[in-house]
Structures are given as C-alpha cells and as structure tokens.
Coordinates of C-alpha atoms in Angstrom, one line a residue:
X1 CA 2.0 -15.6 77.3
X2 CA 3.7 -16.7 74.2
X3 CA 0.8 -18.1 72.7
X4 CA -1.2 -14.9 73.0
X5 CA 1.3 -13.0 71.7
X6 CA 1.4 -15.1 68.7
X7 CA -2.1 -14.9 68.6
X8 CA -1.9 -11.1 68.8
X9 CA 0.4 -11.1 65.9
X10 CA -1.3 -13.8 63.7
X11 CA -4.2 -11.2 64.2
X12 CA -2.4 -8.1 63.2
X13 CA -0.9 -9.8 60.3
X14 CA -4.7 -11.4 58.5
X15 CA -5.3 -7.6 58.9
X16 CA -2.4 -6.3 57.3
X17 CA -2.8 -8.9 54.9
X18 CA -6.8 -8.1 54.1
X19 CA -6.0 -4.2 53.9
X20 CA -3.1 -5.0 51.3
X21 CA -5.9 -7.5 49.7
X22 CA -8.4 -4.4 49.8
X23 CA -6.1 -2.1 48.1
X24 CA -4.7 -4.3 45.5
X25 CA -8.1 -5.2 44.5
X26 CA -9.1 -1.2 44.1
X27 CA -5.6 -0.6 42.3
X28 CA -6.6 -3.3 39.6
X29 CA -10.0 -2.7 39.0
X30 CA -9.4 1.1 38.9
X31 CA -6.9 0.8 36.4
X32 CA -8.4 -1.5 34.3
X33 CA -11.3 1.3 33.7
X34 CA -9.6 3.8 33.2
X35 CA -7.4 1.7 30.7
X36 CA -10.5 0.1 29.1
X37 CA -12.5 4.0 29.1
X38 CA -9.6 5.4 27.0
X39 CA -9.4 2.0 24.7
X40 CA -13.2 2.5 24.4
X41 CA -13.1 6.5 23.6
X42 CA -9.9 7.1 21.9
X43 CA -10.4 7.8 18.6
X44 CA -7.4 6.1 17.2
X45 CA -8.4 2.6 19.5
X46 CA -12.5 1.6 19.7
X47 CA -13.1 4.8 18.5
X48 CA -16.0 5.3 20.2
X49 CA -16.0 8.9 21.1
X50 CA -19.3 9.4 23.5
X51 CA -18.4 10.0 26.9
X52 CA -21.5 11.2 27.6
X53 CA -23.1 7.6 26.7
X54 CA -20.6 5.7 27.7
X55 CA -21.2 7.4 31.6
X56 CA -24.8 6.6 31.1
X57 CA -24.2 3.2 29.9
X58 CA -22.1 2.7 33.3
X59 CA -24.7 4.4 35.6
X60 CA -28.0 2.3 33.7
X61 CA -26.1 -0.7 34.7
X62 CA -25.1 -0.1 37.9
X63 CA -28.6 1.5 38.5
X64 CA -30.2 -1.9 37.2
X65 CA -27.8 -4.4 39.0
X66 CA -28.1 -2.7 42.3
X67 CA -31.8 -2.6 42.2
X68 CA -32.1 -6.0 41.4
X69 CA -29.6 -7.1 44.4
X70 CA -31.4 -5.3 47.0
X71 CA -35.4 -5.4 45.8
X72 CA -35.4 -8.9 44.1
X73 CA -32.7 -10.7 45.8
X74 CA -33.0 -8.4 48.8
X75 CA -28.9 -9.5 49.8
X76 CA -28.4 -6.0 51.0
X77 CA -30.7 -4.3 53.7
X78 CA -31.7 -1.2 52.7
X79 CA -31.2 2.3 54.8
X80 CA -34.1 4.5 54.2
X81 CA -33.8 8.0 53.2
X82 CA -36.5 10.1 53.6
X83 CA -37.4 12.5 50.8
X84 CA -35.5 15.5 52.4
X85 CA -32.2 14.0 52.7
X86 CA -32.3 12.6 49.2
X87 CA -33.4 15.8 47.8
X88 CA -30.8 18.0 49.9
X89 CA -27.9 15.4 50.1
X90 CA -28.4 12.5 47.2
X91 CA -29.3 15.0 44.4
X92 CA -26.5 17.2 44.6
X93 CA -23.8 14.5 45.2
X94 CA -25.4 12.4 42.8
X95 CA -25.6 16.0 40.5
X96 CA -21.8 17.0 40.9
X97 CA -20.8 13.0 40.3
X98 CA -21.8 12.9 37.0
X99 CA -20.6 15.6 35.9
X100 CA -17.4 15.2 37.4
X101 CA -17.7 11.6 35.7
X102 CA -18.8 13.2 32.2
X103 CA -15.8 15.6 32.0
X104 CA -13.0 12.7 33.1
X105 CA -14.1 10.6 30.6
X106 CA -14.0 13.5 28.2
X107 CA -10.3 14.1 28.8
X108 CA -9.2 10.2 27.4
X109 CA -10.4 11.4 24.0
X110 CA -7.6 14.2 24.2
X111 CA -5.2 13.5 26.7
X112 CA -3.2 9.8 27.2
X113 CA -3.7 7.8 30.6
X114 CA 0.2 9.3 31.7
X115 CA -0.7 13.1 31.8
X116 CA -4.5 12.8 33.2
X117 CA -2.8 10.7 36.1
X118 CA -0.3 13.9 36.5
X119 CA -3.0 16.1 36.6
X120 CA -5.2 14.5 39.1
X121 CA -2.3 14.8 41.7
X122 CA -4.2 18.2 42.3
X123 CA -6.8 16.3 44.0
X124 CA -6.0 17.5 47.1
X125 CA -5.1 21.3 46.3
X126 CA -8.8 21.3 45.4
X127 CA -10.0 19.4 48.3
X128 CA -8.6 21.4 50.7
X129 CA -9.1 25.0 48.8
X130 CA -12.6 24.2 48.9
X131 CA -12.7 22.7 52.3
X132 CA -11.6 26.2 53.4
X133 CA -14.0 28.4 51.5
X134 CA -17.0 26.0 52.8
X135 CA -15.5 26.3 56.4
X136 CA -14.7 22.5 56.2
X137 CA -11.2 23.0 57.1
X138 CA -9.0 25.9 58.4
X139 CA -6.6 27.8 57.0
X140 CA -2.9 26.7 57.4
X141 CA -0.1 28.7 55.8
X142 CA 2.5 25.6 56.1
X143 CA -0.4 23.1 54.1
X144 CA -1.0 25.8 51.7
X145 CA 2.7 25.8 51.0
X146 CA 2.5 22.3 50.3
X147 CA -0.4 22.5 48.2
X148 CA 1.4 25.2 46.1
X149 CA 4.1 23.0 45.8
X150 CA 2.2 20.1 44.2
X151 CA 0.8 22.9 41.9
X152 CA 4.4 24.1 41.0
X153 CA 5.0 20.5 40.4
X154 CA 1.6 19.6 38.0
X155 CA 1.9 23.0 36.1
X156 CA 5.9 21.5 35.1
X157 CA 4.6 18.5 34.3
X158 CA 2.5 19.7 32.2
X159 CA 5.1 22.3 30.5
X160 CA 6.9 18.5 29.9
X161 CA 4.0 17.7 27.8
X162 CA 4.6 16.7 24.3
X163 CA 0.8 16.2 23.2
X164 CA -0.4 19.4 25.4
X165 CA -4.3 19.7 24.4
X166 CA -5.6 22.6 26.2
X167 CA -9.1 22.0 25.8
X168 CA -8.7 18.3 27.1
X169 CA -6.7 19.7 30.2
X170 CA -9.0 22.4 30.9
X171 CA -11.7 19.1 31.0
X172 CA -9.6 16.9 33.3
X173 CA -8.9 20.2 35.5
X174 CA -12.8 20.7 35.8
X175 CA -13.6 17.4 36.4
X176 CA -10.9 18.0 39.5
X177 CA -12.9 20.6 40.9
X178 CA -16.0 19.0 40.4
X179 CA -15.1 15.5 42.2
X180 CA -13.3 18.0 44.8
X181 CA -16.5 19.5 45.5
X182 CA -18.6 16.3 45.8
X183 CA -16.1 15.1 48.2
X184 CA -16.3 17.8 50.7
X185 CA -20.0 17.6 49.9
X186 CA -20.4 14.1 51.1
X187 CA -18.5 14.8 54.6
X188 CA -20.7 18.1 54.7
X189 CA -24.1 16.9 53.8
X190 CA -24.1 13.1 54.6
X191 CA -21.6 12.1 57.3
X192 CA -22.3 15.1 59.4
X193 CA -25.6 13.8 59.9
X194 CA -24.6 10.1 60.4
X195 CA -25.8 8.7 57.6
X196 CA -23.6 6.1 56.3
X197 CA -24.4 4.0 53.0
X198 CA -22.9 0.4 52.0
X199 CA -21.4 0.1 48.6
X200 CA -24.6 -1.3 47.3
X201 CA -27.0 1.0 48.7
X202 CA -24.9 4.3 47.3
X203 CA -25.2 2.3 44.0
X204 CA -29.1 2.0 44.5
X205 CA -29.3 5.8 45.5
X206 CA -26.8 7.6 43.5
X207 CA -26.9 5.7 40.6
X208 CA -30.3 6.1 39.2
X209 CA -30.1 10.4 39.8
X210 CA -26.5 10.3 37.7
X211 CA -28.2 8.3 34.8
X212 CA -31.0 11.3 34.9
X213 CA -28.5 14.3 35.2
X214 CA -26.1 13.0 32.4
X215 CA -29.1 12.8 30.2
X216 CA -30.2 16.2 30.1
X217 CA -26.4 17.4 28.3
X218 CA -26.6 13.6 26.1
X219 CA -30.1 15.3 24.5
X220 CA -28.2 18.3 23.3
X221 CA -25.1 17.3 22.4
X222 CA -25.2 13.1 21.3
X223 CA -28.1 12.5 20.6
X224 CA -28.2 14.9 17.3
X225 CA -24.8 12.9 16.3
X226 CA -26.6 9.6 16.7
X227 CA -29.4 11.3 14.9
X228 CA -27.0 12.2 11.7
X229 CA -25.9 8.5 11.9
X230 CA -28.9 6.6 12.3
X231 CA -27.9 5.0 14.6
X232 CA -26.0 2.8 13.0
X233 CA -23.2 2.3 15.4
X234 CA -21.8 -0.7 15.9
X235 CA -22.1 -1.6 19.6
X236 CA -20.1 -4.5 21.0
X237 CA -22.0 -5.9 23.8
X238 CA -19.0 -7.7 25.0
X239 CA -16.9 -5.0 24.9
X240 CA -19.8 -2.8 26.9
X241 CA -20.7 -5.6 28.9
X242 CA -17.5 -6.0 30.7
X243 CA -16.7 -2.5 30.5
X244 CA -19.7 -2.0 32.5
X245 CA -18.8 -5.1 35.1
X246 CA -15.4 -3.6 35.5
X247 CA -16.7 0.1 36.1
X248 CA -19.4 -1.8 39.2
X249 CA -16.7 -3.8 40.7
X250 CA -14.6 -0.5 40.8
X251 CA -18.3 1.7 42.7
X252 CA -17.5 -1.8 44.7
X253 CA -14.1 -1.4 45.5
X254 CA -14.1 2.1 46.4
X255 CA -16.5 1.6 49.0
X256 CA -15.1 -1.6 50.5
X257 CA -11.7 0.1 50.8
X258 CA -12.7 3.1 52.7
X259 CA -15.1 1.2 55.1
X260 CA -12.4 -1.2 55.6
X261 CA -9.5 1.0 55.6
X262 CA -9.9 4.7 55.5
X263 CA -10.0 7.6 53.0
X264 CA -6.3 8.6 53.5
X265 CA -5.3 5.1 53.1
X266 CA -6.9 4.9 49.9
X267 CA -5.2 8.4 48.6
X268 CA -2.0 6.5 49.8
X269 CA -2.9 3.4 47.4
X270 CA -3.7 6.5 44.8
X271 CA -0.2 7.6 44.8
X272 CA 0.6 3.9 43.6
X273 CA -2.0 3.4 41.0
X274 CA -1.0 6.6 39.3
X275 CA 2.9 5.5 39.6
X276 CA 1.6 2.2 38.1
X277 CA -0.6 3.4 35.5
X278 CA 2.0 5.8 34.0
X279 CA 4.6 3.1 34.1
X280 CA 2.3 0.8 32.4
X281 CA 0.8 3.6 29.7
X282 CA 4.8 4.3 28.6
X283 CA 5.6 0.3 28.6
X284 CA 2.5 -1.1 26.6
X285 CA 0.4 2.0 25.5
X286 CA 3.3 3.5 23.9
X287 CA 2.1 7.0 25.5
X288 CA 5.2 9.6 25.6
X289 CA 6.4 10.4 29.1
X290 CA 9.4 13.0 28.7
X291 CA 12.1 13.9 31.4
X292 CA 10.0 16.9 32.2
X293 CA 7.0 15.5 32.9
X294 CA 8.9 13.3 35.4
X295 CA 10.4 15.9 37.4
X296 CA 7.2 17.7 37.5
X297 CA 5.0 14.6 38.6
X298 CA 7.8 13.7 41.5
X299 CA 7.7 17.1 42.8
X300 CA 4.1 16.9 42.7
X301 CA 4.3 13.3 44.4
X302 CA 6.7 14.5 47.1
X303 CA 3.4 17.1 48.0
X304 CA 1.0 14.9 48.2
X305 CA 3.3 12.4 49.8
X306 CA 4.4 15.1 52.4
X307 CA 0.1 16.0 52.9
X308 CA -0.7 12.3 53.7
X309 CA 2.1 12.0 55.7
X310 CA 0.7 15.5 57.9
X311 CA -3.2 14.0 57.8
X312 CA -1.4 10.7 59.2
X313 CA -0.1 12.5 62.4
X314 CA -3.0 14.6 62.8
X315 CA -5.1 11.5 62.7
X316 CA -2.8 9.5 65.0
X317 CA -2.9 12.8 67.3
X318 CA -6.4 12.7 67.2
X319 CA -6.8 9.3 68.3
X320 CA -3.9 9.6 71.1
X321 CA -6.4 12.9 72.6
X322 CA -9.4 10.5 72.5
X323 CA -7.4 7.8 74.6
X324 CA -5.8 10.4 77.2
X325 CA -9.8 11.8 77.3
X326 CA -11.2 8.3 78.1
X327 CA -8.8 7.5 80.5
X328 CA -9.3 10.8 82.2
X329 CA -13.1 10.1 82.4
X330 CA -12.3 6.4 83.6
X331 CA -10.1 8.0 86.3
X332 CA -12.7 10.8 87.1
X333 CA -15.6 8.0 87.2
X334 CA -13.4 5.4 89.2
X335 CA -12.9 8.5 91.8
X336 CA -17.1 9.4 91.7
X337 CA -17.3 6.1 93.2
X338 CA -14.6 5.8 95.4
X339 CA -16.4 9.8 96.6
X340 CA -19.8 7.9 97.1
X341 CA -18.7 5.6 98.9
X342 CA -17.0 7.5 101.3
X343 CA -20.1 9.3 101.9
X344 CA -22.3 6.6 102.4
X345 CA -19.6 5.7 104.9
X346 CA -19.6 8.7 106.7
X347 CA -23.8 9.2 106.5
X348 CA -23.9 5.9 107.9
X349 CA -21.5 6.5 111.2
X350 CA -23.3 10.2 112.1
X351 CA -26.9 8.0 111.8
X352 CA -25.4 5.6 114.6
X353 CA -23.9 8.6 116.8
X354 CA -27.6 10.7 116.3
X355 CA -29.7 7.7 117.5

C-alpha cells in the first residue's frame, strides 16, 4: 500500500513538475519576443520601424519551416481540412491574427514593454464582453463588476503613465480587441465542431493565410517607404534569423502549454510573465514605471487574479457534475442489470409452472 502510494505521488509530482516545465518554457520564450520585437522596432534601439514586415517576416518563416516538417520530413501527420472549414474557420482566424499581430507590434514603436503589459491585462474584459454579444457566454452582473474593476485599474495605470502616446495606446487597445475576437472565434468556429489542430499543423494552416492578409496593408503603406529608400536597408540575418526562431518556438509553446495544461492555466502563467516583464523592463531596459502605474496595474491584477480564481471553481464544478452524472449512470446501469435479471428469473419460473 505504501509503495503505491509512493508511486501515486512520484506520479503527481513528474506532472507537476512537466506543467511548471511547460509554463516556464512559454514564459521565456514569450518574453524574449516581445523584448527582441521592441529591440528590433524601437526607433532609438535596431531602429527598424516595420511592423508590418517584421510580422510577415515571422509568418514567411513559420509558413516555410512548418511546411517543410510536415510535407518533406512528414514528422507531423497532417489533419485534413476540407475547403469549407478553411474558408469559414481558418480564413477569418487566420484574418483577425494578423491583424491583431500587426497592431501589437505597432505599439513597441510608441509604447515601452512596462505599459503594453498593463494594458493587455484587459484581455479578459474583452474576452468576455464579446463572448456575451456573440452568445458565447452569459451575462453575469458580479463578473462584469470584476471586469470593470480591472478597467478602473488599467485606465489608472495608464493616468500613471509618464510617456502616455495616445495613438500607440489606441494600437495596443485595438490589437486587444482584435486577439479578443479571434479567441472567442476559435472556440466558436473550430472547437465547437471538434476540430482540434497540433502546434505544427496550426502553423501549416494559419501561417501561410496571415503572410497573405498582412501583405495587402505592407503594399500600401511599406512598401512605398522601401520604395523612397531603395531598398537599401541594412538587414541583419542574424538578428532576423533568431528573431524569427524565437517568434516559432513561442507558436510552439503556446500550443504545447494549452494541450498540456489548459487555457486558464496559461492566463495564470500570463499574470507572471507580465509581473516579470515589467520588473525586468524597469531593471535593464531602463523603462519608467511610476507609483501610479503600480497601483493601477495591481488593482488591475487583483481582477484578473479574482476572474481566474471564479473560472477555476466553475471548472472544478464542472468536473465534480460530470463525476456525480457518471456515477449516477453507473448506478442506473448496475440496477438495468440487476432489473433483467430478475426478470429472466421470474420468466423462467412461470415457464416451469405453465408446462
């Protein structure tokens, strides 16, 4: 008995162990692109102001790597979409993820790493705003408190703000709404019907459809600034190179910790990498992060703290009802055959009395 239980435990403890593994590895690999995006765009760093190009780069590469894993070296098998769902499911997600990519990116060129971190703790005010106008989730006056308190504490952070750009904020805000909209998208248009991609796939699929979409705005407004230049940029392929690695690991990571883990787990591990990346963007980056901003950002972390903390019940409820309801229908099938067998019983003994 003691071994088992110390089998039991060894178990629990490689899987506590891989999930803190899983996360830790998303943290990193998220921070270091969105460190290495702002190096890369600000103008006072690489100076390399082209989100727009710098999106497609990512996407091209992706697109290119992903292919070649699943057609040439055919590691990863391939789930077939027929042209329906990729035209009524892939091309909009695929639509509102490049954008929503294309406007982020935009934002490092005005904003610093700190304050884009504060203003993505609205993620789930617009998650949950637009899971209720597309029927997705119901209304709940006691979550839409808490979602107005994460507000109250963004809009003081960003009073707190002593490089305020407007226009960069009104890009980070969009780009909320945007990769907000894709979310409840994906649990609308793909997972409803069952259809569940691995990393690479999503990659294969998504990729290629992003690299088109962000090219139609890079026509009209980089390419007639490359045009002026000659083209005479100076591109670092090592710089781009890793860049790129870094932004495919992350497609990676993001993937592998939400089929490993879950989606709230990874909002959890959110809340850290925003703690961390602020912390880090005062201490090495040298970005300003005043009083204000602090008190604003921890009200705003108490909210989204306080939401996870509700989806966690609600998920543990969930999966309490589904154990009562199995062992209701064990119960219920264990007395079926207990009933048949008492009638095959009985049947039998009138037979012997009738002959």
């Amino acid at each position: 008995m003691m071994a088992k239980n110390a089998t039991l435990s060894g178990g629990v403890l490689k899987k506590v162990i891989l999930l803190y593994t899983y996360l830790a590895i998303w943290i990193v690999l998220s921070g270091t692109v969105i460190v290495y995006n702002k190096y890369i765009l600000d103008k006072k760093l690489y100076n390399w102001p082209f989100p727009i190009s710098l999106t497609m780069i990512h996407m091209g590469f992706c697109s290119s790597l992903a292919f070649f894993l699943v057609r040439i070296l055919k590691l990863v098998e391939l789930f077939t979409l027929s042209r329906r769902v990729y035209f009524t499911c892939v091309l909009p997600i695929g639509a509102l993820y490049s954008l929503s990519l294309w406007l982020s990116n935009s934002a490092y060129i005005y904003l610093s790493v700190s304050f884009i971190q504060m203003l993505k703790a609205l993620m789930p005010v617009a998650v949950y705003t637009i899971g209720i106008l597309l029927k997705k989730d119901s209304f709940k006056k006691s979550t839409m408190c808490n979602m107005l308190a994460i507000s109250i504490g963004v809009a003081i952070a960003a009073y707190g703000e002593s490089k305020f750009d407007s226009f960069g904020v009104s890009l980070q805000l969009l780009s909320v709404l945007v990769e907000a909209t894709r979310l409840v998208l994906i649990q609308i248009l793909l997972n409803s019907k069952g259809i569940k991609l691995n990393p690479i796939a999503t990659l294969y699929y998504v990729a290629p459809s992003c690299f088109v979409f962000l090219s139609i705005p890079w026509v009209f407004v980089e390419l007639p600034v490359f045009k002026e230049r000659g083209f005479g940029f100076d591109f670092d392929f090592m710089v781009f190179g890793t860049n790129c690695l870094c932004a495919f690991a992350l497609n990676l990571a993001v993937f592998l910790v939400v089929g490993k883990t879950s989606a709230l787990t990874m909002n959890i591990g959110g809340v850290v990498k925003d703690w961390l990346l602020i912390a880090f963007s005062w201490s090495v980056i040298k970005d300003s992060v005043t009083p204000l901003n602090l008190v604003g950002y921890g009200l705003a972390f108490l909210g989204v703290a306080y939401y996870n903390h509700q989806k966690l019940q609600t998920l543990k409820a969930k999966e309490a009802e589904k154990k009562c309801q199995l062992q209701q229908d064990d119960e219920e099938e264990g007395g079926g055959l207990l009933l048949t067998e008492r009638e095959q019983n009985g049947t039998g003994e009138k037979g012997d009395s009738q002959y």
